[in-house]
Coordinates of C-alpha atoms and ligand atoms in Angstrom, one line a residue:
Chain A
X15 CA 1.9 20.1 -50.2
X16 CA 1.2 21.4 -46.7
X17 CA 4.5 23.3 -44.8
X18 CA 4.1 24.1 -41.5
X19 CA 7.0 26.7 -40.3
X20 CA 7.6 26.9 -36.9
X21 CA 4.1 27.5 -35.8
X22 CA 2.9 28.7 -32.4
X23 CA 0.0 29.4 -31.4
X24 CA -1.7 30.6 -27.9
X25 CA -5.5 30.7 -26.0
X26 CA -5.1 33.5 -24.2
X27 CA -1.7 32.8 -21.6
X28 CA -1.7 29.3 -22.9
X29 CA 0.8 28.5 -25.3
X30 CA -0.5 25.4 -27.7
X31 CA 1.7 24.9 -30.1
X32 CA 5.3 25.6 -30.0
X33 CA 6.8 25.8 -32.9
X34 CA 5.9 23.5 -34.7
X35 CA 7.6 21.9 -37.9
X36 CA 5.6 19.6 -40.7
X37 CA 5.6 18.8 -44.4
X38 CA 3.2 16.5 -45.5
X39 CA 3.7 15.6 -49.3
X40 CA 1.0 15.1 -52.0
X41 CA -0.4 11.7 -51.7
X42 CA 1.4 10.7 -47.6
X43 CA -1.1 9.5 -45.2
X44 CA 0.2 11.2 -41.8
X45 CA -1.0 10.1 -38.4
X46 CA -0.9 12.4 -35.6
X47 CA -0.8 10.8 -32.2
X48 CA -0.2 12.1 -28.4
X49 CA -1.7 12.8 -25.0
X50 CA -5.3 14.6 -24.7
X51 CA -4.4 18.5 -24.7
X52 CA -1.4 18.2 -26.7
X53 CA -2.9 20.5 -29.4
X54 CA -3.6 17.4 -32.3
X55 CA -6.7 19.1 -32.6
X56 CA -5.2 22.7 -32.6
X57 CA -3.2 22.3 -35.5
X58 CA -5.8 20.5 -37.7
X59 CA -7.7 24.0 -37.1
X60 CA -4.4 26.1 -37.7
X61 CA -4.3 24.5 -41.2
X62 CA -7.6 25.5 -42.7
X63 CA -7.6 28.5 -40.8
X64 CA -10.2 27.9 -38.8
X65 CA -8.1 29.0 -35.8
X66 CA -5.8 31.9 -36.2
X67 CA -2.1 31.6 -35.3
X68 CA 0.6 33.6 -33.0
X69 CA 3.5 32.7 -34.9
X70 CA 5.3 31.0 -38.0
X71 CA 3.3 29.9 -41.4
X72 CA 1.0 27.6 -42.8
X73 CA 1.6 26.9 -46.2
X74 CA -0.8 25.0 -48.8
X75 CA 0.2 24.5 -52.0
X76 CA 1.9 27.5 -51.4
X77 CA -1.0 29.8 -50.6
X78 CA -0.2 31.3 -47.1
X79 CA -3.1 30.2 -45.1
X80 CA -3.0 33.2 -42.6
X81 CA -2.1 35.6 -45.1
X82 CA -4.0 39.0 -45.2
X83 CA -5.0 38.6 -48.1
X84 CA -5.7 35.2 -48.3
X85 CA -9.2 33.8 -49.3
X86 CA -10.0 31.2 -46.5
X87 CA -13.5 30.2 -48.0
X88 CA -11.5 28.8 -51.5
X89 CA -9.1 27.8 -49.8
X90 CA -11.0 25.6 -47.7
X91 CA -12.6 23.8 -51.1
X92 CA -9.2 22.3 -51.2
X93 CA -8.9 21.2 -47.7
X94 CA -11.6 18.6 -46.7
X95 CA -12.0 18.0 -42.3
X96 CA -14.0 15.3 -40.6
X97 CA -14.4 15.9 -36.9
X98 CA -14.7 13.6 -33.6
X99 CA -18.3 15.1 -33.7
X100 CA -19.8 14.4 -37.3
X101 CA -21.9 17.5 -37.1
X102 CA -24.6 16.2 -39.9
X103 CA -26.8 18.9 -40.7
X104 CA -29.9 17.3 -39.1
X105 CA -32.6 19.7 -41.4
X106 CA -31.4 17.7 -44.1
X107 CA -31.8 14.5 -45.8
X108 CA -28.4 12.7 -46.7
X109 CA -28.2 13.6 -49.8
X110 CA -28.6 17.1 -49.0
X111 CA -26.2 17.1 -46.2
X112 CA -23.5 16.4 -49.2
X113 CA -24.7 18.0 -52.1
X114 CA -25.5 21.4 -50.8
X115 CA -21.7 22.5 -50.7
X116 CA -20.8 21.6 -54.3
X117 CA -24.0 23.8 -55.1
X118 CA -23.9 27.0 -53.0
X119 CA -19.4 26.5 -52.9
X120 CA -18.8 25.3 -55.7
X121 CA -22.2 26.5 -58.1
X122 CA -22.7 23.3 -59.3
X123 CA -26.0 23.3 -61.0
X124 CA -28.8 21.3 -58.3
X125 CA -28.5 18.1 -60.9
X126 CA -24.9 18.0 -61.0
X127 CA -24.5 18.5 -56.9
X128 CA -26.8 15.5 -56.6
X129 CA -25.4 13.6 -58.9
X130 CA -22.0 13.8 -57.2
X131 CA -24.1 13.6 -53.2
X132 CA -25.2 10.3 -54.9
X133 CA -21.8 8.9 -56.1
X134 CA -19.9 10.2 -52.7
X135 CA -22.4 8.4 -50.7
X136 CA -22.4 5.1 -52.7
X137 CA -18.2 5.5 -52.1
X138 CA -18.5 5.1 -48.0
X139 CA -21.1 2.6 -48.6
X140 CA -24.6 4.9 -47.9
X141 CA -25.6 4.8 -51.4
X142 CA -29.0 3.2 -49.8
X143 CA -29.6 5.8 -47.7
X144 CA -30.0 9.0 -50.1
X145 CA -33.3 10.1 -48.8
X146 CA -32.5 9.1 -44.9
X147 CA -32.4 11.7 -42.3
X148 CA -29.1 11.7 -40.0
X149 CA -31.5 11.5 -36.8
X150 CA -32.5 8.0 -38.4
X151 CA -28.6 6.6 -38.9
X152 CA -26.2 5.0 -36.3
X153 CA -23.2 6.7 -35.3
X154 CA -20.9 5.0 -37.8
X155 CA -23.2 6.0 -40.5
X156 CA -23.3 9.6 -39.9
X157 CA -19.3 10.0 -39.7
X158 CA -19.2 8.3 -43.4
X159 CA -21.9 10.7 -44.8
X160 CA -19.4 13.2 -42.8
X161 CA -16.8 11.9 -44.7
X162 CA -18.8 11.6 -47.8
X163 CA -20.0 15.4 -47.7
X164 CA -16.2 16.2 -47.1
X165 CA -15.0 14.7 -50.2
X166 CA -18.3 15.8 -52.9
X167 CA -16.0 19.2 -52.6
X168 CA -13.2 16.8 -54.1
X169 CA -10.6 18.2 -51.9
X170 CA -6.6 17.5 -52.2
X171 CA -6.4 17.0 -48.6
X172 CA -8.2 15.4 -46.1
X173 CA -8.1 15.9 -42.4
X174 CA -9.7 14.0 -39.5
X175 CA -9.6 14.8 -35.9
X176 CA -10.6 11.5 -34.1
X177 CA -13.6 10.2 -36.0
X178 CA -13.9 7.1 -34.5
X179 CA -13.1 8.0 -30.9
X180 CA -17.0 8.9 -30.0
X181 CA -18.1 6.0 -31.9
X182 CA -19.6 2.9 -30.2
X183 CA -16.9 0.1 -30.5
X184 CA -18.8 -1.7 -32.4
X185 CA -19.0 1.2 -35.5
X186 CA -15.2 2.0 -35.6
X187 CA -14.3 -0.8 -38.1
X188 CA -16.3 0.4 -40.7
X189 CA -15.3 4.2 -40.6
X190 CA -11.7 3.0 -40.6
X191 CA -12.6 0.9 -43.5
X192 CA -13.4 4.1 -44.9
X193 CA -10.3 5.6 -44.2
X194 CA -8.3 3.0 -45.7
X195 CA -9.8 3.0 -49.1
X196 CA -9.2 6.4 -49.2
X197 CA -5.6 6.0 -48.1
X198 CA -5.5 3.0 -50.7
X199 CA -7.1 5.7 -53.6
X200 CA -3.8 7.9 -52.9
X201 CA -5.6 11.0 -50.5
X202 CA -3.4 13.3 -49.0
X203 CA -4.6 12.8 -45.6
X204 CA -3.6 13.9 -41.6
X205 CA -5.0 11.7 -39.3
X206 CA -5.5 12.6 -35.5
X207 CA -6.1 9.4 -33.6
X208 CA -5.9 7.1 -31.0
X209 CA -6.3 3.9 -32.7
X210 CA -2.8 2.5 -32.9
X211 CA -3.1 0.0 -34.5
X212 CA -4.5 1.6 -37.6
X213 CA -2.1 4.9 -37.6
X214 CA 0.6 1.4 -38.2
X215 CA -0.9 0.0 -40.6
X216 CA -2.0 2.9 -42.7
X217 CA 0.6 5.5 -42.7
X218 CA 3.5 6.9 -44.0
X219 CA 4.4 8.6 -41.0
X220 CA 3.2 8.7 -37.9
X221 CA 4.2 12.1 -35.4
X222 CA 3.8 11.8 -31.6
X223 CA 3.0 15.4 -30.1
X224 CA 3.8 16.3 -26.7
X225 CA 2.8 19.5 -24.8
X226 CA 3.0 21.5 -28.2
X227 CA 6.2 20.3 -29.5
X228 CA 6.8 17.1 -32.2
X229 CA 8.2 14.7 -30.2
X230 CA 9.1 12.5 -32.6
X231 CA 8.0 11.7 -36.2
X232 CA 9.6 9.2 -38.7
X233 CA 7.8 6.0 -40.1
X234 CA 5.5 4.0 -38.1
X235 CA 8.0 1.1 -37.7
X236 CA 10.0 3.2 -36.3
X237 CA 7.9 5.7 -33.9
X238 CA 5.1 2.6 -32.9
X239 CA 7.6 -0.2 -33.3
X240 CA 10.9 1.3 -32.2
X241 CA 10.3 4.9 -30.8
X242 CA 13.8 6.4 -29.5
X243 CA 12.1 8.9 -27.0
X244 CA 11.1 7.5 -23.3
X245 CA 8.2 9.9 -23.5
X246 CA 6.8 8.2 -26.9
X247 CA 7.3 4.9 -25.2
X248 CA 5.3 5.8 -22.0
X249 CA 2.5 7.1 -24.0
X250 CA 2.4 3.6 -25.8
X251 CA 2.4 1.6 -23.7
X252 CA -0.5 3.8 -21.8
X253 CA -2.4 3.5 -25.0
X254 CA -1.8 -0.6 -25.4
Chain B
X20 CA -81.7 41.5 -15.0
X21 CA -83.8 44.1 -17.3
X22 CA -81.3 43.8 -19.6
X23 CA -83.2 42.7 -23.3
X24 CA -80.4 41.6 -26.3
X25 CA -80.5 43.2 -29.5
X26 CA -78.6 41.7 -31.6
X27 CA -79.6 42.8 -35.1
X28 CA -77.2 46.1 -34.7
X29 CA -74.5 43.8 -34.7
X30 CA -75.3 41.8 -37.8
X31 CA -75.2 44.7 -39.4
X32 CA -72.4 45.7 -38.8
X33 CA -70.5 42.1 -39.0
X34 CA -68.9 43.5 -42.6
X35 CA -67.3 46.1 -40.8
X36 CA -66.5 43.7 -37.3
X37 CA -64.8 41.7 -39.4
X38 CA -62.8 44.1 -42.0
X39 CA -61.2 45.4 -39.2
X40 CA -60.4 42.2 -37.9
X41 CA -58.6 41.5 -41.0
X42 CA -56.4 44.4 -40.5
X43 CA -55.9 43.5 -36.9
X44 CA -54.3 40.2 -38.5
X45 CA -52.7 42.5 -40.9
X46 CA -51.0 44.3 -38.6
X47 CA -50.1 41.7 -36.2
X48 CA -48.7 39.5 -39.4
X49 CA -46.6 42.7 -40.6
X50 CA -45.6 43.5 -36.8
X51 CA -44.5 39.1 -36.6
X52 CA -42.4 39.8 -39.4
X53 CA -40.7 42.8 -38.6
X54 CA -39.9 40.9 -35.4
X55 CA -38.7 38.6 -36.6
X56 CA -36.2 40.5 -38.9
X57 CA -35.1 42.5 -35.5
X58 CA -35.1 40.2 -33.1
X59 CA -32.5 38.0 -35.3
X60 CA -30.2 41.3 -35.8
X61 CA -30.8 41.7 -31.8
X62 CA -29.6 38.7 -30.5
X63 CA -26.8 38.4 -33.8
X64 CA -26.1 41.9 -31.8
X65 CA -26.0 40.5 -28.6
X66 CA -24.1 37.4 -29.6
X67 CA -21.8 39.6 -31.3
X68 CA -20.5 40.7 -28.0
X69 CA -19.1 44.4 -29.4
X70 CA -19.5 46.4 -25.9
X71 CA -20.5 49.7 -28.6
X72 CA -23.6 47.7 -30.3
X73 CA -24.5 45.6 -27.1
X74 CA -25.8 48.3 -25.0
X75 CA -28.4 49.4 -27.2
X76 CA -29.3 46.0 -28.2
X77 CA -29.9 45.2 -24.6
X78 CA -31.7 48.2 -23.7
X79 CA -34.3 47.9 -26.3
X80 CA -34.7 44.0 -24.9
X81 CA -34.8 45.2 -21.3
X82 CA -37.5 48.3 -22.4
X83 CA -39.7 45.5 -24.0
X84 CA -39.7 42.6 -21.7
X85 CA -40.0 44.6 -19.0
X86 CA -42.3 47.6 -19.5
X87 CA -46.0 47.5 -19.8
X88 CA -46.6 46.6 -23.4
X89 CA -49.3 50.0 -22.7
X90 CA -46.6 52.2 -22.5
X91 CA -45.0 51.1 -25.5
X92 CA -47.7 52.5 -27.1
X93 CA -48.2 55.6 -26.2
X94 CA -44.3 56.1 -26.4
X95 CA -45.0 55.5 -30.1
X96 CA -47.6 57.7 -30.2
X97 CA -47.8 60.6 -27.5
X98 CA -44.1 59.9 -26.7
X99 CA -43.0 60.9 -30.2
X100 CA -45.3 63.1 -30.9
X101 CA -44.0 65.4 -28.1
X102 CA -41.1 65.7 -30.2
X103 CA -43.0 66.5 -33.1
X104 CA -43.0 63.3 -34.8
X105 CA -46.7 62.5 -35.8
X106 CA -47.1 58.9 -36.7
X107 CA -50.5 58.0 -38.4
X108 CA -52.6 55.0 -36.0
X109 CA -52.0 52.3 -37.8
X110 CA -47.9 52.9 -38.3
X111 CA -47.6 53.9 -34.4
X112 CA -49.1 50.2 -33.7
X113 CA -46.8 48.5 -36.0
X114 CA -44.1 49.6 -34.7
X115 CA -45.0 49.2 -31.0
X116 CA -45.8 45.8 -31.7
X117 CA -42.5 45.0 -33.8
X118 CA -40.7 46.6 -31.2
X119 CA -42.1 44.7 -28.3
X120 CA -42.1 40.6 -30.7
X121 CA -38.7 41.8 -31.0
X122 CA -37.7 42.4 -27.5
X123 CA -39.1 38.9 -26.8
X124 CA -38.2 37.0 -30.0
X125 CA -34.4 38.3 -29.7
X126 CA -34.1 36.5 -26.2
X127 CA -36.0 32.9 -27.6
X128 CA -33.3 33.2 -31.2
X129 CA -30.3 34.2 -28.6
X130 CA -31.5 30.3 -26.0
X131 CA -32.0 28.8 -30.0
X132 CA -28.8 29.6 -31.1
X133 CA -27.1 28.4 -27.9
X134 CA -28.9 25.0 -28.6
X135 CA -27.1 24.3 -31.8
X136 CA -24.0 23.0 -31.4
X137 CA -21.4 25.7 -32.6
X138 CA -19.2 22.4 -34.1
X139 CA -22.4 22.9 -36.7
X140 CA -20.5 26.5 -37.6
X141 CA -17.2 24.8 -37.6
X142 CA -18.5 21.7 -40.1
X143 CA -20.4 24.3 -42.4
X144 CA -16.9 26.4 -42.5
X145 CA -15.0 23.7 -43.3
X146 CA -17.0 23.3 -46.5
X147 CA -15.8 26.7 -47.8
X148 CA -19.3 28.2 -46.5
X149 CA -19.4 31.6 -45.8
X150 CA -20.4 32.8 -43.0
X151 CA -23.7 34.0 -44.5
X152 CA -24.4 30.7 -46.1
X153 CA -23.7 29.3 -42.6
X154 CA -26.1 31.2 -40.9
X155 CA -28.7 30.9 -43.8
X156 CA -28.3 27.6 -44.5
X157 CA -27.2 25.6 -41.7
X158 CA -27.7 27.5 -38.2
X159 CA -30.9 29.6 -38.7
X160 CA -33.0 26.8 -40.1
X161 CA -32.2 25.1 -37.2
X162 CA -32.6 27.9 -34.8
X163 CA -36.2 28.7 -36.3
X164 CA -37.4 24.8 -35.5
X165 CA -36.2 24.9 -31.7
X166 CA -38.2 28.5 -31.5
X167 CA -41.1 27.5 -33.6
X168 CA -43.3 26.9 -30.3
X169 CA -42.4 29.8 -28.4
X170 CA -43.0 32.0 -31.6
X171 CA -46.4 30.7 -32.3
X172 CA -47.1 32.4 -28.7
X173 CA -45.4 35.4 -29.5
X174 CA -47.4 35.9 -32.8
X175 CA -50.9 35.0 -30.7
X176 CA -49.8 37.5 -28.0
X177 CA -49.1 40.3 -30.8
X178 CA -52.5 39.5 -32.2
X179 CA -54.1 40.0 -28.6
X180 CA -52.0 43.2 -28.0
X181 CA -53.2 45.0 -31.2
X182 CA -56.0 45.6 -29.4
X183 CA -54.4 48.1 -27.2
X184 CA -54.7 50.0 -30.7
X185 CA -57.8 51.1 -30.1
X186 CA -56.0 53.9 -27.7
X187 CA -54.4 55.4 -29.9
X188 CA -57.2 55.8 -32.1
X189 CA -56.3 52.9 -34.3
X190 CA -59.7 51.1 -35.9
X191 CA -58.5 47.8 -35.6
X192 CA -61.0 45.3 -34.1
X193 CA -61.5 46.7 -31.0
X194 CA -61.4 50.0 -32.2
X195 CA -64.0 49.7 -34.4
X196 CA -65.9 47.5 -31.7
X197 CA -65.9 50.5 -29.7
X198 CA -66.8 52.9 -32.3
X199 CA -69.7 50.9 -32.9
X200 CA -70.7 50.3 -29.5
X201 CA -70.9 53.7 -28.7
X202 CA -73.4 54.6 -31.6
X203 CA -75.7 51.5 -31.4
X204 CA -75.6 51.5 -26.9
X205 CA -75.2 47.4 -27.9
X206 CA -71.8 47.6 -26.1
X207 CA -72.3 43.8 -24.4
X208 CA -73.7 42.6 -27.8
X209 CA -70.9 44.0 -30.2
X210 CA -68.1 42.9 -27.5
X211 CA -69.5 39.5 -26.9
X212 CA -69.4 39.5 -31.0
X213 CA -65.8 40.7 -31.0
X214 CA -64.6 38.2 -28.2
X215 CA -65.5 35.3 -30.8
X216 CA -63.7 37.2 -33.7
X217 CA -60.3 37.5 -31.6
X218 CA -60.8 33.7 -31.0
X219 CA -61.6 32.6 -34.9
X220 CA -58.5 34.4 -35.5
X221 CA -56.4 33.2 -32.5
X222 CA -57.7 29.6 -33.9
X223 CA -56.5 30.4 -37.1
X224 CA -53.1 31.6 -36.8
X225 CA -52.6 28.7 -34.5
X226 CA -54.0 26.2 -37.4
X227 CA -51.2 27.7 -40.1
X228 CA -48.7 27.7 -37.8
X229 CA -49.6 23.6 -37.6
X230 CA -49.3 23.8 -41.4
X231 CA -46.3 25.7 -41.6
X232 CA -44.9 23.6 -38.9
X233 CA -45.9 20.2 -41.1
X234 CA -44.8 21.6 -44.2
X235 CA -40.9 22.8 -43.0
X236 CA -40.3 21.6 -39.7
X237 CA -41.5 17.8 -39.5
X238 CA -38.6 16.6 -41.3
X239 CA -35.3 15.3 -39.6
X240 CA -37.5 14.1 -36.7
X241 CA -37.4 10.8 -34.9
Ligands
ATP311 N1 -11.1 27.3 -28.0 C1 -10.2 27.1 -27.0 N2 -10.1 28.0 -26.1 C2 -9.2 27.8 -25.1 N3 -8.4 26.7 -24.9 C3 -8.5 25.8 -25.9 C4 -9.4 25.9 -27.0 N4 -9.3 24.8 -27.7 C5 -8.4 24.0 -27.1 N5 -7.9 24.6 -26.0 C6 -6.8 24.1 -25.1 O1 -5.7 23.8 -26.0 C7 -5.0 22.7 -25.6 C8 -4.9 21.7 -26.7 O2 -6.1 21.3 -27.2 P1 -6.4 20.3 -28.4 O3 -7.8 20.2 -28.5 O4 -5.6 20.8 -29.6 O5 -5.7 19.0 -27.8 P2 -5.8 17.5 -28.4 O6 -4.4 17.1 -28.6 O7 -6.6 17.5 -29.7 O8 -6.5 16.7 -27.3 P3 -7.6 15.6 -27.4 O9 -6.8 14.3 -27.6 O10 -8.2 15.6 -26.0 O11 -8.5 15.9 -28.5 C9 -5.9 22.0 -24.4 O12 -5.3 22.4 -23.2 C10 -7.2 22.7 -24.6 O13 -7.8 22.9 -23.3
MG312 MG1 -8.5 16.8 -30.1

């Protein structure tokens, strides 16, 4: 389970988060939607600790992510991220892109890392592509062997900041595709996005951020179908 | 011209011309390397931004890129050795040159590292990585491709510098060139000789670093 406590967090004078307040359970699919600069991204870096925080805690399975003493680099193992950039490492062939983790991370023996690079890949639909460098793959392809890489460390949570939103149009389906098999196979997921359609169709909840705050949050009948606050309803019918 | 070539002094002494040309490569190979090693900490230094470590790390950039590479030299050598500190030839040109690749190499790695996305640092960190296995595995290798060209100079230049060893008594190439010019009078001869040496090398070092290149570098590309 992830618990967010009334988190706040700042860049310098600017306050980004206000206090913000989230469970997501084992196995929910959440979707995070709002206004550019409403600090989506922010929080997504708050939970693996990737960004520090001002204020409040970050709780995953109970391990204080900004504790002291807290190991970030295990913790992370459990925490997969896919960003809006997919950030393949281009030095690499595919394969090597996902299996290096599980080896250097995780020690998997060099057989055993590929073994699972090979199995990850074939999952998002790349398993022709094992010896293909990222340079040589579209857009759509290299956020899937993003996604792929992500989940060879077998994480219990998965979070994506806006994959498809630098994607041609013509390359969203088949990342969201993606997403919803791994909805469908019962990840733990948060899901920053813009596509809102999708958020509807595959989530348990849905939260609508504004300046820093939770707006509103509830099931996505109820936020994207009937949302009770003016500013939610604004920023959908902006989006539509 | 009443000039007459005699070139037979400088067959003979070809063993020696081109020993000594092996330790110019020697040295300029060693002085590459230990570039190499402090250039990276250099600009890691610089990129660091910690106002304590910064200063020194840009003074020794500053001292190198902008000071005749002459100088260096003798700083090594008559410079220290005013305070007592007697360095032999060969260790007072190492560490000139390492000094001076480093000075240049740290400000190529510092525009490198700029060129790499830092969302590369973010992706590697998400993985559990540590910092370490970023910067070995991810960011570095990287790094080392965008520079390869630029470094390739530096390493030619270094090569081309050693020569300034010969000043500080060092019996590199040029050194011994001299020294044999001077007992044989064939000073045209054994420096014509020597000219083509430095260029076999030059040509050299430029092939393996084609090889090198081939071997790590040409994958991931287009
Ligand atoms: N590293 C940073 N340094 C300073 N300010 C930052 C930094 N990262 C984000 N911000 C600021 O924090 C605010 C929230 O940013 P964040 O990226 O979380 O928004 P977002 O909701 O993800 O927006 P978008 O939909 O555009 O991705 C923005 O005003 C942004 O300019
Ligand atoms: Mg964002």
């Amino acid at each position: 389970m992830i618990e967010i406590n009334n988190v706040s967090k700042s860049f310098g004078s600017l306050e980004v988060l206000k206090g913000i307040d989230l469970k997501v359970e084992k196995g929910e699919v959440l979707s995070v939607i709002g206004a550019s600069g409403s600090g989506k991204s922010t929080l997504l870096y708050c939970i693996n600790a990737l960004e520090p925080i001002q204020g409040g805690e970050i709780r995953v399975d109970g391990i204080d992510v900004h504790g002291a003493k807290t190991d970030v680099n295990k913790l992370r193992r459990h925490i997969g991220m896919v960003f809006q950039q997919w950030n393949s490492f281009p030095h690499m062939t595919t394969l090597e892109n996902v299996a290096l983790a599980p080896r250097i991370v995780l020690g998997k023996t060099k057989a055993e890392a590929r073994e699972i690079a090979a199995r990850q890949l074939d999952h998002v639909g790349l398993g022709d592509k094992l010896d293909t460098y990222p340079t040589n793959m579209s857009g759509g392809q290299q956020q899937r062997l993003a996604i792929a890489r992500a989940l060879a460390m077998e994480p219990d949570y998965m979070l994506f900041d806006e994959v498809t939103s630098a994607l041609d149009p013509e390359l969203v389906g088949e990342v969201l595709d993606t997403l919803k098999m791994l909805s469908e196979e019962g990840m733990t997921m948060i899901l920053v996005t813009h596509e809102i359609p999708f958020a509807r169709d595959v989530s348990d909840r849905v939260a609508f951020f504004r300046q820093g705050v939770i707006e509103e949050i509830g099931p996505p009948s109820q936020v994207i179908g009937d949302p009770t606050s003016e500013h939610t309803k604004q920023f959908l019918s902006n989006v539509r | 011209m009443d000039y007459t070539f005699h070139w037979r002094p400088v067959w003979k002494r070809l063993p020696e011309l081109i020993e000594a040309g092996l330790l110019t490569m020697e040295v300029a190979v060693l002085a590459m390397l230990l570039g190499i090693v402090l250039g990276m900490m250099l600009a890691f230094i610089r990129m660091s931004g910690r106002r304590e470590l910064t200063w020194f790390a840009t003074t020794w950039i500053e001292t190198a890129r902008n000071t005749p590479a002459l100088l260096q030299l003798f700083f090594f050598g008559f410079g220290l050795g005013a305070f007592g500190v007697h360095l032999s030839p060969y260790v007072i040109v190492l560490c000139a040159l390492s000094f001076n690749n480093a000075g240049y190499l740290a400000e190529t790695f510092r525009g490198g590292f700029q060129a790499v996305p830092d969302t590369q640092v973010r992706a590697a960190r998400s993985l559990g990585m540590t910092w370490g296995q970023t910067y070995s595995r991810i960011i570095i290798p990287q790094v080392l491709k965008i520079v390869y060209h630029p470094m390739t100079n530096q390493m030619v230049w270094s090569v081309l510098m050693s020569s300034l060893g010969m000043l500080v008594g060092f019996r590199e190439l040029s050194g011994e060139t001299q020294f044999a010019a001077s007992q044989t009078f064939r000073v045209f001869e054994f420096f014509a000789i020597t000219a083509v040496i430095y260029y076999v090398i030059v040509k050299l070092i430029l092939g393996g670093s084609f090889l090198i290149h081939w071997k790590f570098f040409r994958k991931g590309e287009g």
